[in-house]
């Protein structure tokens, strides 16, 4: 009787997927990573690509290069179309792949709360291509304002609305304010970019609800000083080519950026499994799917409860990494004929968000920082977690350069400027 | 009587256009730069973006930032549709712009010698978007080869044909060989990228005809050692989705890159002026258009003869810069009521081309270099001519890093992989 090496397929090479693969590096397994992109993207810095501070390649790295030394791992760039849990087969655009264990780490996309028709007018920020699209839209708005003769058209072009006051929304608003007030200040002749109007809209009562209230206050004050109009307790009721409606109020804006909500990727649908309202697959205590002990869902695609707080585990990189490490270890143990037995336990490390030059908020348990030191902490932590020495170096250099010169190194409009304003 | 400030319009912010604007910096003129892109692209390094060595933003810089300190210059991102030379009006997608002097520095596009139907199968390299498209195509070929089961399909995916043995063709072939032999060597499991076939096809009898024959021989030998099949005296007779035909011989190839010929932009057509076979406008000794003393055509868009050799001025950056400086000075003099009188004289500085690691050829008059020292010379010259201290630093760092690690920092496939192979 020949010994068959178990086949493990990991779908998605984000934070969760990569950690799963790494945790299997000593396992007697044949690990295949399937992703429709060729690169792992460091999502926490995606907003810096969208705001022309960094180039895409500085926060993205080829998956197969990251895993080149792990000889039991194969990387395939394919698009997953579905799963047949009964036959234990993954279906991709290149055919069927049988598995013994399957890990779905497929992440989340932005959600418009049932208003999918808003998507063309209010792009969200999840992938490299989203970031270059938003960068193009922001830069083109200033270019078109310089050409426009009509002051009303100019005002609309120079109005930027960011929907959602979580970390991404706050970071985008702060960065766009910096572009308008500092980076572009001297580059135009007919318009003054400093007159740009940047509006941050949040449905809840305060920004950054994951942080303590006094940090939310600090963020609000800092953003206001930087020229951002912060509107809390405000719902977007319509979103169209002209701008947004906030209840009775209409805001004419050429650029609307969606940072308000996410919807899990269709892992639950592929499996026919139960999902929560945000589309996240409900999983067992070991992150396996009910009825399918060999299929796991992790990261933003999974609905997991924090045992300490009883609240959902947040959709952030450290949570996905912890799930990946856990599931990789569970599968490795089962392949070795052992059983870890222990359920997944999430350990919340903290929250970070930056607002702009010398301003950030940090909360790690009881340890809190803000302002200048918070900003340094934020920067060092993000450089540390980047993949590759080269990227760490170039990002650190780009930030230092921007800090000293007020410039941004990637003000590129790629593709033809033929989109409607 | 009020004094009217003369309006100078410069179309195109390449090497020629930018130099024209700079030469007008002390002129009592209202200078407007019109370009459909927001950035100046350093074309000599475009092949490094196409081969994943550099990021687009490292060789491109916003035009309005370059000219921010020149207060008499306004930059507008518009697409030119035509010129009405009689009314002295430029027509763009945003309307009409009257001018007193017009400089067309609109460059060239690749030309398929009457076979425009080859364009989709053999992209050329002129703009940033061309470079990211070719980068995607090269990287996807390796990704698909890893997935393919059929050895014949794999062979086609791993065959790269470069058409044209000038500087761009030689540099592309050398860089693709490096990607296959070094960068990707360890990253795949099912294919060996070192088996990739790279074919450089040239219709003439030797590579780099602008260089002395012994340097052409050196380049041929060096490329062959690096794994490139060099075919001189070979014409491409057909180009389709499957590959190329070279007379009787068919070469199945998923990637064909066109570096064989250029066609001037439609400046001559806009003006109804006489053009040569490559579409270049025939101009007077002062680079003005016959019959229109206030309209000038420069750079790759103009047919100019080198007075020393009687041969055409080559389509390279230093030639475009010299024409820009000349025309800017002519216009400045005429605005000041003087006349320079002197015709344009081209001064050929030299030619440079690189083949890969530690291999390049340099010819500056009687001064010649090749190999290791030529390679250093090439690198330093290109970093020196880049715009912006930041870009110089990052490009130098990226090259040093690649040199030490054999890696390339921008192996990104952006946009969905839905193109046909």
Coordinates of C-alpha atoms in Angstrom, one line a residue, chain B residues 63-281:
Chain B
X63 CA 4.6 67.8 -15.9
X64 CA 3.1 70.6 -13.8
X65 CA 5.4 69.7 -11.0
X66 CA 8.5 69.9 -13.3
X67 CA 7.3 73.4 -14.4
X68 CA 5.9 74.6 -11.0
X69 CA 8.5 77.3 -10.6
X70 CA 8.2 78.7 -14.1
X71 CA 5.4 81.2 -13.5
X72 CA 4.8 82.0 -17.2
X73 CA 3.9 78.4 -17.9
X74 CA 0.5 76.8 -17.5
X75 CA 0.0 73.0 -18.0
X76 CA -3.3 71.6 -19.3
X77 CA -4.1 67.9 -19.6
X78 CA -6.0 67.9 -22.9
X79 CA -6.1 65.8 -26.1
X80 CA -5.3 67.7 -29.3
X81 CA -7.7 67.0 -32.2
X82 CA -6.2 69.4 -34.8
X83 CA -4.8 72.7 -35.7
X84 CA -6.3 75.5 -37.8
X85 CA -3.1 77.2 -39.1
X86 CA -5.0 79.9 -40.9
X87 CA -6.9 81.1 -37.8
X88 CA -3.9 80.2 -35.6
X89 CA -6.1 78.1 -33.3
X90 CA -5.3 74.8 -31.6
X91 CA -8.4 72.4 -31.3
X92 CA -8.5 70.2 -28.3
X93 CA -11.2 67.9 -26.7
X94 CA -12.0 70.9 -24.4
X95 CA -12.4 73.6 -27.1
X96 CA -10.2 76.0 -29.1
X97 CA -7.1 77.8 -28.0
X98 CA -5.7 80.7 -30.0
X99 CA -1.9 81.0 -30.3
X100 CA 0.7 83.4 -31.6
X101 CA 3.4 80.7 -31.7
X102 CA 2.8 76.9 -31.8
X103 CA 5.4 74.2 -31.2
X104 CA 4.3 70.6 -32.0
X105 CA 6.5 68.2 -30.0
X106 CA 4.2 65.2 -30.3
X107 CA 6.7 62.4 -30.8
X108 CA 6.2 59.1 -32.5
X109 CA 4.3 55.9 -32.2
X110 CA 5.4 52.4 -33.3
X111 CA 4.7 51.5 -36.9
X112 CA 3.9 48.1 -38.4
X113 CA 4.9 49.1 -41.9
X114 CA 1.4 49.0 -43.2
X115 CA 0.4 45.9 -41.1
X116 CA -1.6 47.7 -38.5
X117 CA -3.5 44.4 -37.9
X118 CA -0.4 43.1 -36.2
X119 CA -0.7 45.6 -33.4
X120 CA -2.9 43.5 -31.0
X121 CA -0.4 40.6 -31.3
X122 CA 2.8 42.6 -31.1
X123 CA 2.5 45.5 -28.7
X124 CA 5.1 48.3 -28.9
X125 CA 6.7 50.3 -26.2
X126 CA 6.1 54.1 -26.2
X127 CA 4.1 55.0 -23.1
X128 CA 3.8 53.9 -19.5
X129 CA 0.6 52.0 -20.3
X130 CA 2.4 50.1 -23.0
X131 CA 5.1 49.1 -20.5
X132 CA 2.7 47.8 -17.8
X133 CA 0.8 46.0 -20.6
X134 CA 3.9 44.2 -21.8
X135 CA 5.0 43.5 -18.2
X136 CA 1.6 41.9 -17.6
X137 CA 1.9 39.8 -20.7
X138 CA 5.4 38.5 -20.0
X139 CA 4.6 37.6 -16.4
X140 CA 1.3 36.0 -17.3
X141 CA 3.0 33.8 -19.9
X142 CA 5.1 32.2 -17.1
X143 CA 2.0 31.9 -14.8
X144 CA 0.0 30.1 -17.6
X145 CA 2.9 27.9 -18.4
X146 CA 3.0 26.7 -14.8
X147 CA -0.7 25.8 -15.1
X148 CA -0.6 24.3 -18.6
X149 CA -0.3 20.5 -18.9
X150 CA 0.4 20.2 -22.6
X151 CA 4.2 20.5 -23.3
X152 CA 3.5 22.2 -26.7
X153 CA 1.3 24.9 -25.0
X154 CA 4.1 25.4 -22.4
X155 CA 6.7 25.8 -25.2
X156 CA 4.6 28.4 -26.9
X157 CA 4.0 30.3 -23.6
X158 CA 7.7 30.3 -22.9
X159 CA 8.7 31.6 -26.3
X160 CA 9.3 35.4 -26.5
X161 CA 10.0 37.1 -29.8
X162 CA 11.3 40.6 -30.0
X163 CA 11.1 42.2 -33.4
X164 CA 13.8 44.8 -34.1
X165 CA 17.5 44.9 -33.2
X166 CA 17.9 48.6 -32.3
X167 CA 18.5 49.7 -28.8
X168 CA 15.0 48.9 -27.5
X169 CA 15.0 45.4 -29.0
X170 CA 18.4 44.6 -27.7
X171 CA 17.6 45.9 -24.2
X172 CA 14.3 44.1 -24.0
X173 CA 15.8 40.8 -25.2
X174 CA 18.6 41.0 -22.6
X175 CA 16.2 41.9 -19.8
X176 CA 13.7 39.0 -20.6
X177 CA 16.7 36.6 -20.7
X178 CA 17.6 37.8 -17.2
X179 CA 14.1 37.4 -15.9
X180 CA 13.9 33.8 -17.2
X181 CA 17.5 32.7 -16.3
X182 CA 17.9 34.5 -13.0
X183 CA 14.9 36.3 -11.4
X184 CA 12.3 33.5 -11.9
X185 CA 14.7 30.5 -11.9
X186 CA 13.6 29.2 -8.4
X187 CA 10.1 30.4 -8.2
X188 CA 8.2 27.7 -10.2
X189 CA 7.6 24.1 -9.5
X190 CA 6.3 22.6 -12.7
X191 CA 8.2 24.5 -15.3
X192 CA 11.8 25.6 -15.4
X193 CA 11.8 29.3 -16.6
X194 CA 15.4 28.8 -17.7
X195 CA 14.1 26.8 -20.6
X196 CA 12.4 29.9 -22.0
X197 CA 13.2 30.7 -25.6
X198 CA 14.0 34.3 -26.4
X199 CA 14.4 35.2 -30.0
X200 CA 15.6 38.6 -31.3
X201 CA 14.6 39.2 -35.0
X202 CA 16.3 41.9 -37.0
X203 CA 15.7 42.5 -40.7
X204 CA 19.1 44.2 -41.3
X205 CA 22.5 42.4 -41.3
X206 CA 23.5 43.4 -37.8
X207 CA 22.2 44.5 -34.4
X208 CA 22.5 48.2 -33.3
X209 CA 23.3 49.6 -36.8
X210 CA 24.0 53.0 -35.2
X211 CA 27.1 51.5 -33.6
X212 CA 30.4 50.4 -35.2
X213 CA 30.4 46.8 -36.5
X214 CA 32.7 45.4 -33.8
X215 CA 30.3 46.6 -31.1
X216 CA 27.4 44.9 -32.9
X217 CA 29.4 41.7 -32.8
X218 CA 30.1 42.1 -29.1
X219 CA 26.3 42.6 -28.5
X220 CA 25.4 39.5 -30.5
X221 CA 27.9 37.3 -28.7
X222 CA 26.9 38.6 -25.3
X223 CA 23.2 38.1 -26.0
X224 CA 23.8 34.6 -27.3
X225 CA 25.7 33.7 -24.1
X226 CA 22.8 35.1 -22.1
X227 CA 20.5 32.7 -23.9
X228 CA 19.0 34.9 -26.7
X229 CA 18.7 33.5 -30.2
X230 CA 19.7 36.3 -32.5
X231 CA 18.3 36.1 -36.1
X232 CA 19.6 38.9 -38.4
X233 CA 18.7 39.2 -42.1
X234 CA 15.3 37.9 -41.1
X235 CA 11.9 39.6 -41.9
X236 CA 8.7 39.1 -40.0
X237 CA 6.1 38.2 -42.7
X238 CA 3.1 37.5 -40.5
X239 CA 2.1 38.2 -37.0
X240 CA -1.0 36.6 -35.4
X241 CA -2.5 35.2 -32.2
X242 CA -0.3 32.1 -32.5
X243 CA 3.1 33.7 -33.1
X244 CA 5.1 35.0 -36.0
X245 CA 6.1 33.8 -39.5
X246 CA 9.6 34.6 -40.6
X247 CA 9.4 33.8 -44.3
X248 CA 9.0 30.0 -44.5
X249 CA 9.6 29.5 -40.8
X250 CA 6.8 29.6 -38.2
X251 CA 7.6 30.5 -34.6
X252 CA 4.8 29.7 -32.1
X253 CA 5.1 32.4 -29.4
X254 CA 2.6 33.8 -26.8
X255 CA 4.6 37.0 -26.5
X256 CA 5.7 39.1 -29.4
X257 CA 7.1 42.6 -28.7
X258 CA 7.4 45.1 -31.5
X259 CA 10.6 47.3 -31.5
X260 CA 11.0 47.6 -35.2
X261 CA 9.8 50.9 -36.4
X262 CA 8.2 54.2 -35.6
X263 CA 5.8 56.5 -37.3
X264 CA 5.6 60.1 -36.4
X265 CA 2.5 61.4 -34.6
X266 CA -0.1 63.2 -36.9
X267 CA 1.4 66.7 -36.6
X268 CA 1.9 66.9 -40.4
X269 CA -1.7 65.8 -40.9
X270 CA -3.1 68.4 -38.5
X271 CA -1.2 71.1 -40.5
X272 CA -1.7 69.7 -43.9
X273 CA 2.0 69.9 -44.3
X274 CA 4.4 67.7 -46.3
X275 CA 5.7 64.6 -44.5
X276 CA 8.4 62.0 -45.3
X277 CA 7.7 58.3 -45.5
X278 CA 7.8 57.9 -41.7
X279 CA 5.2 60.6 -41.2
X280 CA 7.7 63.2 -40.1
X281 CA 6.9 66.8 -41.0

